[in-house]
mmCIF file of C-alpha atoms in Angstrom:
data_model
loop_
_atom_site.group_PDB
_atom_site.id
_atom_site.type_symbol
_atom_site.label_atom_id
_atom_site.label_comp_id
_atom_site.label_asym_id
_atom_site.label_seq_id
_atom_site.Cartn_x
_atom_site.Cartn_y
_atom_site.Cartn_z
ATOM 1 C CA UNK A 1 -4.170 22.377 -2.651
ATOM 2 C CA UNK A 2 -5.553 19.176 -4.320
ATOM 3 C CA UNK A 3 -9.529 20.720 -6.492
ATOM 4 C CA UNK A 4 -12.161 18.751 -7.187
ATOM 5 C CA UNK A 5 -15.461 20.038 -10.047
ATOM 6 C CA UNK A 6 -18.684 19.462 -9.746
ATOM 7 C CA UNK A 7 -21.769 20.765 -11.721
ATOM 8 C CA UNK A 8 -23.510 23.146 -10.257
ATOM 9 C CA UNK A 9 -26.933 21.279 -10.115
ATOM 10 C CA UNK A 10 -28.939 18.538 -10.690
ATOM 11 C CA UNK A 11 -32.999 17.014 -10.787
ATOM 12 C CA UNK A 12 -33.800 13.726 -9.671
ATOM 13 C CA UNK A 13 -37.057 12.242 -9.786
ATOM 14 C CA UNK A 14 -38.181 11.105 -5.690
ATOM 15 C CA UNK A 15 -38.104 7.448 -5.709
ATOM 16 C CA UNK A 16 -35.391 7.168 -8.610
ATOM 17 C CA UNK A 17 -31.211 6.724 -8.135
ATOM 18 C CA UNK A 18 -28.787 9.736 -8.279
ATOM 19 C CA UNK A 19 -25.623 10.035 -10.361
ATOM 20 C CA UNK A 20 -23.502 12.877 -8.761
ATOM 21 C CA UNK A 21 -20.160 13.253 -10.140
ATOM 22 C CA UNK A 22 -17.243 14.884 -9.593
ATOM 23 C CA UNK A 23 -14.042 15.367 -11.038
ATOM 24 C CA UNK A 24 -10.241 15.827 -9.222
ATOM 25 C CA UNK A 25 -8.003 15.054 -12.035
ATOM 26 C CA UNK A 26 -5.165 16.403 -9.839
ATOM 27 C CA UNK A 27 -5.595 13.872 -6.901
ATOM 28 C CA UNK A 28 -2.785 12.282 -5.405
ATOM 29 C CA UNK A 29 -1.838 8.603 -4.543
ATOM 30 C CA UNK A 30 -2.680 9.192 -0.864
ATOM 31 C CA UNK A 31 -5.218 11.668 -1.088
ATOM 32 C CA UNK A 32 -9.325 10.761 0.108
ATOM 33 C CA UNK A 33 -12.163 11.314 -1.195
ATOM 34 C CA UNK A 34 -14.841 12.318 0.749
ATOM 35 C CA UNK A 35 -18.474 13.755 0.274
ATOM 36 C CA UNK A 36 -20.567 15.285 2.431
ATOM 37 C CA UNK A 37 -24.098 17.158 2.108
ATOM 38 C CA UNK A 38 -25.858 20.703 3.787
ATOM 39 C CA UNK A 39 -29.512 20.312 4.303
ATOM 40 C CA UNK A 40 -30.948 23.499 3.857
ATOM 41 C CA UNK A 41 -29.720 26.064 7.002
ATOM 42 C CA UNK A 42 -27.970 23.921 8.755
ATOM 43 C CA UNK A 43 -23.907 22.619 8.895
ATOM 44 C CA UNK A 44 -22.664 20.381 6.512
ATOM 45 C CA UNK A 45 -22.959 16.669 7.607
ATOM 46 C CA UNK A 46 -20.670 13.384 6.474
ATOM 47 C CA UNK A 47 -21.894 11.295 3.473
ATOM 48 C CA UNK A 48 -18.906 8.925 2.335
ATOM 49 C CA UNK A 49 -15.543 8.287 1.979
ATOM 50 C CA UNK A 50 -12.957 6.176 0.018
ATOM 51 C CA UNK A 51 -9.277 6.368 -0.693
ATOM 52 C CA UNK A 52 -9.350 3.230 -3.860
ATOM 53 C CA UNK A 53 -12.257 0.841 -3.558
ATOM 54 C CA UNK A 54 -15.996 1.548 -3.866
ATOM 55 C CA UNK A 55 -17.561 2.048 -0.662
ATOM 56 C CA UNK A 56 -20.750 1.674 0.395
ATOM 57 C CA UNK A 57 -22.765 2.826 3.627
ATOM 58 C CA UNK A 58 -26.967 3.282 4.586
ATOM 59 C CA UNK A 59 -26.724 6.445 3.047
ATOM 60 C CA UNK A 60 -25.546 6.208 -0.085
ATOM 61 C CA UNK A 61 -22.347 3.876 -2.660
ATOM 62 C CA UNK A 62 -19.041 6.019 -3.620
ATOM 63 C CA UNK A 63 -17.855 4.885 -6.914
ATOM 64 C CA UNK A 64 -14.411 5.812 -7.543
ATOM 65 C CA UNK A 65 -12.574 5.293 -11.048
ATOM 66 C CA UNK A 66 -9.919 2.933 -11.628
ATOM 67 C CA UNK A 67 -7.462 6.124 -12.592
ATOM 68 C CA UNK A 68 -8.980 7.840 -9.794
ATOM 69 C CA UNK A 69 -9.499 11.139 -11.388
ATOM 70 C CA UNK A 70 -13.327 10.812 -10.959
ATOM 71 C CA UNK A 71 -15.949 9.669 -8.655
ATOM 72 C CA UNK A 72 -19.012 9.576 -8.853
ATOM 73 C CA UNK A 73 -22.291 9.729 -4.924
ATOM 74 C CA UNK A 74 -24.746 7.274 -5.867
ATOM 75 C CA UNK A 75 -28.204 7.441 -3.601
ATOM 76 C CA UNK A 76 -30.262 4.709 -4.587
ATOM 77 C CA UNK A 77 -33.194 6.194 -3.846
ATOM 78 C CA UNK A 78 -34.038 9.716 -3.910
ATOM 79 C CA UNK A 79 -35.753 11.454 -1.117
ATOM 80 C CA UNK A 80 -37.191 14.836 -0.856
ATOM 81 C CA UNK A 81 -35.118 14.786 2.389
ATOM 82 C CA UNK A 82 -32.549 14.846 0.156
ATOM 83 C CA UNK A 83 -32.726 17.957 -1.724
ATOM 84 C CA UNK A 84 -28.969 19.541 -0.517
ATOM 85 C CA UNK A 85 -26.184 21.080 -1.716
ATOM 86 C CA UNK A 86 -23.093 17.528 -2.491
ATOM 87 C CA UNK A 87 -19.728 18.627 -1.797
ATOM 88 C CA UNK A 88 -17.217 16.292 -2.957
ATOM 89 C CA UNK A 89 -13.482 16.579 -1.268
ATOM 90 C CA UNK A 90 -10.208 15.686 -0.825
ATOM 91 C CA UNK A 91 -8.084 14.708 2.159
ATOM 92 C CA UNK A 92 -4.667 15.274 1.932
ATOM 93 C CA UNK A 93 -3.203 12.354 4.194
ATOM 94 C CA UNK A 94 -0.629 15.276 6.484
ATOM 95 C CA UNK A 95 -3.103 18.222 5.152
ATOM 96 C CA UNK A 96 -5.278 19.285 7.664
ATOM 97 C CA UNK A 97 -7.426 21.662 5.377
ATOM 98 C CA UNK A 98 -10.966 20.544 3.381
ATOM 99 C CA UNK A 99 -11.531 22.788 0.687
ATOM 100 C CA UNK A 100 -15.576 22.442 -0.267
ATOM 101 C CA UNK A 101 -15.782 24.709 -3.272
ATOM 102 C CA UNK A 102 -19.323 25.520 -4.049
ATOM 103 C CA UNK A 103 -20.899 21.874 -4.757
ATOM 104 C CA UNK A 104 -23.907 20.427 -6.658
ATOM 105 C CA UNK A 105 -26.891 21.625 -5.567
ATOM 106 C CA UNK A 106 -29.602 18.350 -5.525
ATOM 107 C CA UNK A 107 -33.529 19.038 -6.581
ATOM 108 C CA UNK A 108 -35.312 16.349 -5.628
ATOM 109 C CA UNK A 109 -38.696 16.677 -7.859
ATOM 110 C CA UNK A 110 -41.882 14.514 -6.681
ATOM 111 C CA UNK B 1 -24.074 11.445 22.531
ATOM 112 C CA UNK B 2 -23.988 15.586 22.257
ATOM 113 C CA UNK B 3 -22.920 17.030 18.975
ATOM 114 C CA UNK B 4 -20.792 19.850 17.848
ATOM 115 C CA UNK B 5 -22.454 23.392 19.824
ATOM 116 C CA UNK B 6 -22.064 26.714 18.524
ATOM 117 C CA UNK B 7 -22.979 30.232 20.580
ATOM 118 C CA UNK B 8 -24.550 32.707 19.533
ATOM 119 C CA UNK B 9 -26.310 31.132 17.000
ATOM 120 C CA UNK B 10 -27.342 34.452 15.934
ATOM 121 C CA UNK B 11 -25.546 37.635 16.354
ATOM 122 C CA UNK B 12 -26.097 41.111 15.014
ATOM 123 C CA UNK B 13 -23.044 43.560 15.207
ATOM 124 C CA UNK B 14 -21.953 47.245 14.455
ATOM 125 C CA UNK B 15 -19.502 47.739 11.808
ATOM 126 C CA UNK B 16 -15.848 48.108 13.950
ATOM 127 C CA UNK B 17 -17.749 46.480 16.935
ATOM 128 C CA UNK B 18 -15.351 42.865 18.219
ATOM 129 C CA UNK B 19 -17.346 40.249 18.361
ATOM 130 C CA UNK B 20 -16.619 36.242 19.933
ATOM 131 C CA UNK B 21 -17.384 33.247 18.863
ATOM 132 C CA UNK B 22 -17.994 30.015 21.147
ATOM 133 C CA UNK B 23 -17.551 26.133 19.578
ATOM 134 C CA UNK B 24 -18.149 23.275 22.372
ATOM 135 C CA UNK B 25 -16.632 20.216 20.520
ATOM 136 C CA UNK B 26 -17.826 16.064 20.828
ATOM 137 C CA UNK B 27 -16.280 15.384 23.682
ATOM 138 C CA UNK B 28 -12.504 13.386 22.732
ATOM 139 C CA UNK B 29 -12.544 15.196 19.261
ATOM 140 C CA UNK B 30 -8.456 16.433 18.934
ATOM 141 C CA UNK B 31 -9.122 18.222 15.868
ATOM 142 C CA UNK B 32 -11.193 21.063 15.917
ATOM 143 C CA UNK B 33 -12.406 23.553 12.172
ATOM 144 C CA UNK B 34 -13.469 27.223 12.041
ATOM 145 C CA UNK B 35 -14.761 27.505 8.766
ATOM 146 C CA UNK B 36 -17.133 30.613 6.821
ATOM 147 C CA UNK B 37 -19.693 30.502 4.226
ATOM 148 C CA UNK B 38 -20.882 33.832 2.619
ATOM 149 C CA UNK B 39 -24.637 33.323 1.613
ATOM 150 C CA UNK B 40 -24.639 31.056 -1.401
ATOM 151 C CA UNK B 41 -20.853 29.663 -1.518
ATOM 152 C CA UNK B 42 -18.992 26.533 -0.486
ATOM 153 C CA UNK B 43 -17.339 26.680 2.882
ATOM 154 C CA UNK B 44 -14.200 28.921 3.709
ATOM 155 C CA UNK B 45 -11.167 27.177 5.849
ATOM 156 C CA UNK B 46 -10.416 29.738 8.504
ATOM 157 C CA UNK B 47 -8.539 27.184 10.817
ATOM 158 C CA UNK B 48 -7.922 23.955 12.177
ATOM 159 C CA UNK B 49 -6.646 23.247 15.875
ATOM 160 C CA UNK B 50 -4.967 19.490 17.033
ATOM 161 C CA UNK B 51 -4.270 19.163 20.410
ATOM 162 C CA UNK B 52 -1.395 20.758 21.730
ATOM 163 C CA UNK B 53 0.047 21.089 18.814
ATOM 164 C CA UNK B 54 0.152 25.202 16.890
ATOM 165 C CA UNK B 55 -2.608 25.811 15.173
ATOM 166 C CA UNK B 56 -3.048 25.995 11.142
ATOM 167 C CA UNK B 57 -3.828 29.704 10.627
ATOM 168 C CA UNK B 58 -3.759 29.898 6.517
ATOM 169 C CA UNK B 59 -6.913 30.253 6.324
ATOM 170 C CA UNK B 60 -7.642 33.713 8.659
ATOM 171 C CA UNK B 61 -8.633 35.916 6.051
ATOM 172 C CA UNK B 62 -7.155 39.121 7.486
ATOM 173 C CA UNK B 63 -4.972 39.758 11.178
ATOM 174 C CA UNK B 64 -7.964 40.644 12.298
ATOM 175 C CA UNK B 65 -9.157 37.595 12.876
ATOM 176 C CA UNK B 66 -7.866 35.231 15.283
ATOM 177 C CA UNK B 67 -8.760 31.929 17.059
ATOM 178 C CA UNK B 68 -8.138 29.714 20.565
ATOM 179 C CA UNK B 69 -8.679 26.462 21.773
ATOM 180 C CA UNK B 70 -7.644 25.742 25.309
ATOM 181 C CA UNK B 71 -6.769 21.758 25.204
ATOM 182 C CA UNK B 72 -9.057 19.782 23.723
ATOM 183 C CA UNK B 73 -12.121 21.838 24.875
ATOM 184 C CA UNK B 74 -13.933 25.009 23.864
ATOM 185 C CA UNK B 75 -12.344 27.211 21.094
ATOM 186 C CA UNK B 76 -13.910 31.078 20.677
ATOM 187 C CA UNK B 77 -12.732 32.968 17.311
ATOM 188 C CA UNK B 78 -12.365 36.535 17.314
ATOM 189 C CA UNK B 79 -12.794 38.783 14.595
ATOM 190 C CA UNK B 80 -11.738 42.654 15.710
ATOM 191 C CA UNK B 81 -12.916 45.462 14.038
ATOM 192 C CA UNK B 82 -15.694 43.605 12.155
ATOM 193 C CA UNK B 83 -16.593 44.765 8.286
ATOM 194 C CA UNK B 84 -19.238 44.079 6.386
ATOM 195 C CA UNK B 85 -17.845 42.016 4.351
ATOM 196 C CA UNK B 86 -17.326 39.898 7.658
ATOM 197 C CA UNK B 87 -20.979 39.285 6.896
ATOM 198 C CA UNK B 88 -21.538 35.019 7.102
ATOM 199 C CA UNK B 89 -22.628 31.419 8.574
ATOM 200 C CA UNK B 90 -19.246 30.087 10.926
ATOM 201 C CA UNK B 91 -19.145 26.814 11.260
ATOM 202 C CA UNK B 92 -17.378 24.815 13.902
ATOM 203 C CA UNK B 93 -16.334 20.933 12.995
ATOM 204 C CA UNK B 94 -14.493 18.789 16.017
ATOM 205 C CA UNK B 95 -13.340 15.189 14.529
ATOM 206 C CA UNK B 96 -10.576 12.934 15.524
ATOM 207 C CA UNK B 97 -7.180 12.776 14.381
ATOM 208 C CA UNK B 98 -6.465 11.162 10.985
ATOM 209 C CA UNK B 99 -8.233 11.381 7.389
ATOM 210 C CA UNK B 100 -10.112 8.285 7.746
ATOM 211 C CA UNK B 101 -12.121 10.100 10.558
ATOM 212 C CA UNK B 102 -15.468 12.716 9.375
ATOM 213 C CA UNK B 103 -15.873 15.613 10.309
ATOM 214 C CA UNK B 104 -18.736 16.464 12.779
ATOM 215 C CA UNK B 105 -20.648 20.069 12.236
ATOM 216 C CA UNK B 106 -21.960 22.734 14.395
ATOM 217 C CA UNK B 107 -25.461 24.441 13.138
ATOM 218 C CA UNK B 108 -22.913 27.906 12.672
ATOM 219 C CA UNK B 109 -23.482 31.435 13.646
ATOM 220 C CA UNK B 110 -24.725 33.567 11.348
ATOM 221 C CA UNK B 111 -22.966 36.784 11.880
ATOM 222 C CA UNK B 112 -24.610 40.066 10.444
ATOM 223 C CA UNK B 113 -22.219 43.477 10.667
ATOM 224 C CA UNK B 114 -24.246 46.413 10.139
#
């Protein structure tokens, strides 16, 4: 099973960009990189995913290293509502499972 | 449209009793997942259903845990002879089939075994 490594916690000031790193050195060529976040007392929600190219959506951007062994989730302007646990997950092409790990707890400072 | 719903939202049970947790996926979603999340921990995969295929039960922690799903509809997770270590939030998610589709999670059922 493919695994990811993330810092346990990070802080950001409100209105500033946040870069959340994720290492996935054992990634295989067909693994997709997914990001989810979990707000307090809620189920996780999808943020973004990608395979090789950088991706942008209304919530965030995903920057994927050229060797795909790491990726960075970018929140362009952190708000208090972005305070959550962010999970970086590898989704195997032929697999059923999402391995969530313990994620990064993001604190946004007003 | 309606999201994933789970019931009950909270369940308190005595050690040794059986419990049933219910998940109503989003209509049309062929894939359904169950996860367990202990306090302060990440999500732990339990079981995966895909259409009428045999479920992937590789994450079930013991034979006290079982789950059923009829077609692409409701799923129930059953825990027999509950133990205190079963206390956790049980999350259900559904999705369309394929690695390119995201999972939609329900609000979870908080199970407390006393």
